[in-house]
Amino acid sequence: MGGGTEAFPDLGRHCQNPDCQQLDFLPFKCDSCHKVFCLEHRSYKSHDCQKQDINSRKVIVCEVCSVSIETTGCNGESEKTLLEKHIKSGDCDPKKHNKPKCPVRRCKEVLTFSNTSTCKTCNLKVCLKHRFPADHACNKKDSMMVGKEAVTAKGRWQDRFLVSFASRNGKECTKTDRSSTKSTPSVKAY
């Protein structure tokens, strides 16, 4: 069944759903049954596609070890038989079931991709509540060092700045005393 109008016979296609037959100028081709459908009948459910599972991926999760098992190419095998094969194969390890948790005492937060923070001083992976060194009893001693030892230990510009800042001992940054001389403004006011 073609499409289009009298003036443009090659423009558009008719929906191949038997109840619709609508002329659609932007038709959709089903990737499973390769038929052409309108916007309303483009989904697998709406046109009762017989081959709808051919490209989809299905996964079941083992309750023992939390491993996902793909069932895409298993041609009619039930989920129970796939799980039994998985358990008998030796790949099923109950120790894998435990999710990583925050190592801070009394914290039971499960560490996921979005709520994990790595401490920069002790490289410990903790939850977002305990991301600061004071919150998780950070035990790295060289983060508390002051003076030249901190510069040699880290060698980063932030540490050098902190060392020079600590060595000021409350001194002013300017060379002259502001109270004894009359200061002239650096910007002229109009």
Short mmCIF file of C-alpha atoms in Angstrom, two decimals:
data_model
loop_
_atom_site.label_atom_id
_atom_site.label_comp_id
_atom_site.label_asym_id
_atom_site.label_seq_id
_atom_site.Cartn_x
_atom_site.Cartn_y
_atom_site.Cartn_z
CA MET A 1 0.00 0.00 0.00
CA GLY A 2 1.60 3.23 -1.13
CA GLY A 3 0.98 6.66 0.15
CA GLY A 4 0.97 10.28 -0.79
CA THR A 5 -1.50 12.43 -2.61
CA GLU A 6 -2.34 12.88 -6.30
CA ALA A 7 0.24 15.63 -6.62
CA PHE A 8 2.93 13.81 -4.58
CA PRO A 9 2.38 10.04 -4.83
CA ASP A 10 5.66 9.11 -3.09
CA LEU A 11 5.07 11.32 -0.07
CA GLY A 12 4.14 9.54 3.19
CA ARG A 13 2.87 6.02 3.89
CA HIS A 14 -0.36 4.49 5.15
CA CYS A 15 -0.37 2.95 8.63
CA GLN A 16 -0.32 -0.85 8.33
CA ASN A 17 -2.55 -1.35 11.36
CA PRO A 18 -5.73 -2.90 9.87
CA ASP A 19 -8.02 -0.65 11.91
CA CYS A 20 -6.20 2.60 11.10
CA GLN A 21 -4.89 2.94 7.52
CA GLN A 22 -4.12 6.63 8.22
CA LEU A 23 -1.88 8.47 5.74
CA ASP A 24 1.17 9.62 7.71
CA PHE A 25 3.82 11.91 6.27
CA LEU A 26 6.33 10.97 9.00
CA PRO A 27 5.73 7.23 9.42
CA PHE A 28 7.54 4.95 11.86
CA LYS A 29 9.03 1.63 10.82
CA CYS A 30 8.91 -1.09 13.48
CA ASP A 31 12.40 -2.52 14.03
CA SER A 32 10.98 -5.97 14.83
CA CYS A 33 8.26 -6.68 12.26
CA HIS A 34 9.46 -4.05 9.72
CA LYS A 35 5.98 -2.68 9.09
CA VAL A 36 5.12 1.02 8.84
CA PHE A 37 2.89 2.67 11.46
CA CYS A 38 1.56 6.09 12.41
CA LEU A 39 2.45 7.87 15.65
CA GLU A 40 -0.46 6.27 17.51
CA HIS A 41 0.46 2.68 16.57
CA ARG A 42 4.28 2.84 16.61
CA SER A 43 4.78 1.07 19.98
CA TYR A 44 4.93 -2.73 20.22
CA LYS A 45 1.82 -2.92 22.39
CA SER A 46 -0.32 -0.65 20.23
CA HIS A 47 0.13 -2.71 17.05
CA ASP A 48 0.42 -6.12 18.80
CA CYS A 49 3.86 -6.87 17.41
CA GLN A 50 4.59 -10.61 17.37
CA LYS A 51 8.38 -10.12 17.43
CA GLN A 52 8.57 -7.47 20.14
CA ASP A 53 11.14 -9.30 22.29
CA ILE A 54 13.65 -9.82 19.51
CA ASN A 55 15.77 -6.73 20.29
CA SER A 56 14.96 -6.15 23.95
CA ARG A 57 17.28 -7.15 26.77
CA LYS A 58 15.87 -8.80 29.85
CA VAL A 59 17.75 -9.32 33.08
CA ILE A 60 16.93 -11.18 36.28
CA VAL A 61 18.77 -10.57 39.54
CA CYS A 62 20.04 -13.41 41.70
CA GLU A 63 18.70 -13.05 45.26
CA VAL A 64 21.74 -14.78 46.76
CA CYS A 65 24.61 -12.74 45.29
CA SER A 66 22.85 -9.78 43.60
CA VAL A 67 24.38 -10.55 40.20
CA SER A 68 22.30 -9.71 37.14
CA ILE A 69 21.77 -12.55 34.65
CA GLU A 70 20.80 -11.69 31.08
CA THR A 71 17.91 -13.75 29.68
CA THR A 72 17.88 -12.34 26.13
CA GLY A 73 19.13 -15.34 24.16
CA CYS A 74 17.62 -18.07 26.34
CA ASN A 75 14.78 -19.10 23.96
CA GLY A 76 11.95 -19.98 26.33
CA GLU A 77 13.91 -21.14 29.36
CA SER A 78 12.17 -20.13 32.53
CA GLU A 79 13.73 -17.77 35.03
CA LYS A 80 13.85 -20.49 37.67
CA THR A 81 15.98 -22.78 35.52
CA LEU A 82 18.36 -19.92 34.69
CA LEU A 83 18.76 -19.10 38.38
CA GLU A 84 19.35 -22.77 39.21
CA LYS A 85 22.06 -22.97 36.51
CA HIS A 86 23.67 -19.84 37.92
CA ILE A 87 23.72 -21.21 41.49
CA LYS A 88 25.12 -24.59 40.36
CA SER A 89 27.80 -23.00 38.15
CA GLY A 90 29.84 -21.84 41.14
CA ASP A 91 29.69 -18.15 40.15
CA CYS A 92 27.08 -17.48 42.81
CA ASP A 93 28.90 -16.19 45.89
CA PRO A 94 26.83 -14.93 48.85
CA LYS A 95 29.75 -12.73 49.93
CA LYS A 96 29.17 -10.52 46.88
CA HIS A 97 25.72 -9.62 48.21
CA ASN A 98 27.10 -7.19 50.78
CA LYS A 99 27.13 -3.66 49.45
CA PRO A 100 29.97 -1.34 50.52
CA LYS A 101 29.01 0.75 53.53
CA CYS A 102 30.46 3.86 55.11
CA PRO A 103 33.35 2.81 57.41
CA VAL A 104 32.51 5.43 60.06
CA ARG A 105 31.36 3.92 63.34
CA ARG A 106 27.56 3.60 63.66
CA CYS A 107 26.98 4.79 60.07
CA LYS A 108 25.06 2.30 57.97
CA GLU A 109 24.87 4.33 54.75
CA VAL A 110 25.36 2.21 51.62
CA LEU A 111 28.00 3.73 49.35
CA THR A 112 26.78 4.27 45.80
CA PHE A 113 28.13 6.22 42.87
CA SER A 114 26.25 9.37 43.78
CA ASN A 115 26.81 9.48 47.55
CA THR A 116 30.48 8.42 47.83
CA SER A 117 33.23 10.85 48.68
CA THR A 118 36.94 10.10 48.91
CA CYS A 119 38.86 11.95 51.61
CA LYS A 120 41.81 13.83 50.14
CA THR A 121 44.00 13.34 53.18
CA CYS A 122 43.48 9.66 54.05
CA ASN A 123 41.93 8.34 50.77
CA LEU A 124 39.08 6.69 52.67
CA LYS A 125 35.76 6.27 50.84
CA VAL A 126 32.96 7.62 53.04
CA CYS A 127 29.38 8.83 52.64
CA LEU A 128 28.57 12.49 52.07
CA LYS A 129 27.70 13.03 55.75
CA HIS A 130 31.29 12.17 56.74
CA ARG A 131 33.21 13.76 53.83
CA PHE A 132 35.11 16.23 56.00
CA PRO A 133 38.23 15.01 57.89
CA ALA A 134 36.79 16.03 61.25
CA ASP A 135 33.66 13.92 60.65
CA HIS A 136 35.40 10.61 60.08
CA ALA A 137 38.39 10.84 62.44
CA CYS A 138 40.92 11.28 59.68
CA ASN A 139 44.15 9.67 60.88
CA LYS A 140 46.65 11.08 58.37
CA LYS A 141 49.21 13.10 60.35
CA ASP A 142 50.86 15.02 57.54
CA SER A 143 47.66 16.99 56.94
CA MET A 144 48.19 18.70 60.31
CA MET A 145 51.88 19.58 59.78
CA VAL A 146 52.82 23.23 59.71
CA GLY A 147 56.01 24.70 58.33
CA LYS A 148 58.50 23.46 55.80
CA GLU A 149 57.60 19.84 56.47
CA ALA A 150 54.16 20.31 54.92
CA VAL A 151 55.63 21.83 51.76
CA THR A 152 58.05 18.95 51.29
CA ALA A 153 55.37 16.35 52.08
CA LYS A 154 52.78 17.66 49.63
CA GLY A 155 54.56 20.16 47.38
CA ARG A 156 51.34 21.76 46.22
CA TRP A 157 50.75 25.49 45.93
CA GLN A 158 47.90 25.41 48.45
CA ASP A 159 50.23 24.02 51.09
CA ARG A 160 52.88 26.63 50.33
CA PHE A 161 50.25 29.34 50.71
CA LEU A 162 49.11 27.96 54.05
CA VAL A 163 52.70 27.77 55.32
CA SER A 164 53.40 31.38 54.37
CA PHE A 165 50.08 32.46 55.86
CA ALA A 166 50.89 30.71 59.15
CA SER A 167 54.40 32.22 59.26
CA ARG A 168 53.01 35.80 59.25
CA ASN A 169 52.16 35.55 62.95
CA GLY A 170 49.51 38.27 62.71
CA LYS A 171 51.73 40.82 60.92
CA GLU A 172 50.18 43.24 58.48
CA CYS A 173 50.70 42.69 54.79
CA THR A 174 51.83 46.29 54.13
CA LYS A 175 55.36 47.52 54.81
CA THR A 176 54.42 50.85 56.39
CA ASP A 177 52.36 51.61 59.45
CA ARG A 178 49.10 53.25 58.39
CA SER A 179 48.57 55.25 61.56
CA SER A 180 51.83 57.26 61.40
CA THR A 181 51.72 58.47 57.80
CA LYS A 182 49.03 60.12 55.86
CA SER A 183 47.88 57.75 53.12
CA THR A 184 46.84 58.88 49.70
CA PRO A 185 44.13 56.94 47.97
CA SER A 186 45.20 54.90 44.98
CA VAL A 187 42.01 55.73 43.13
CA LYS A 188 40.90 59.28 42.63
CA ALA A 189 37.29 59.95 43.66
CA TYR A 190 35.20 62.37 41.60
#
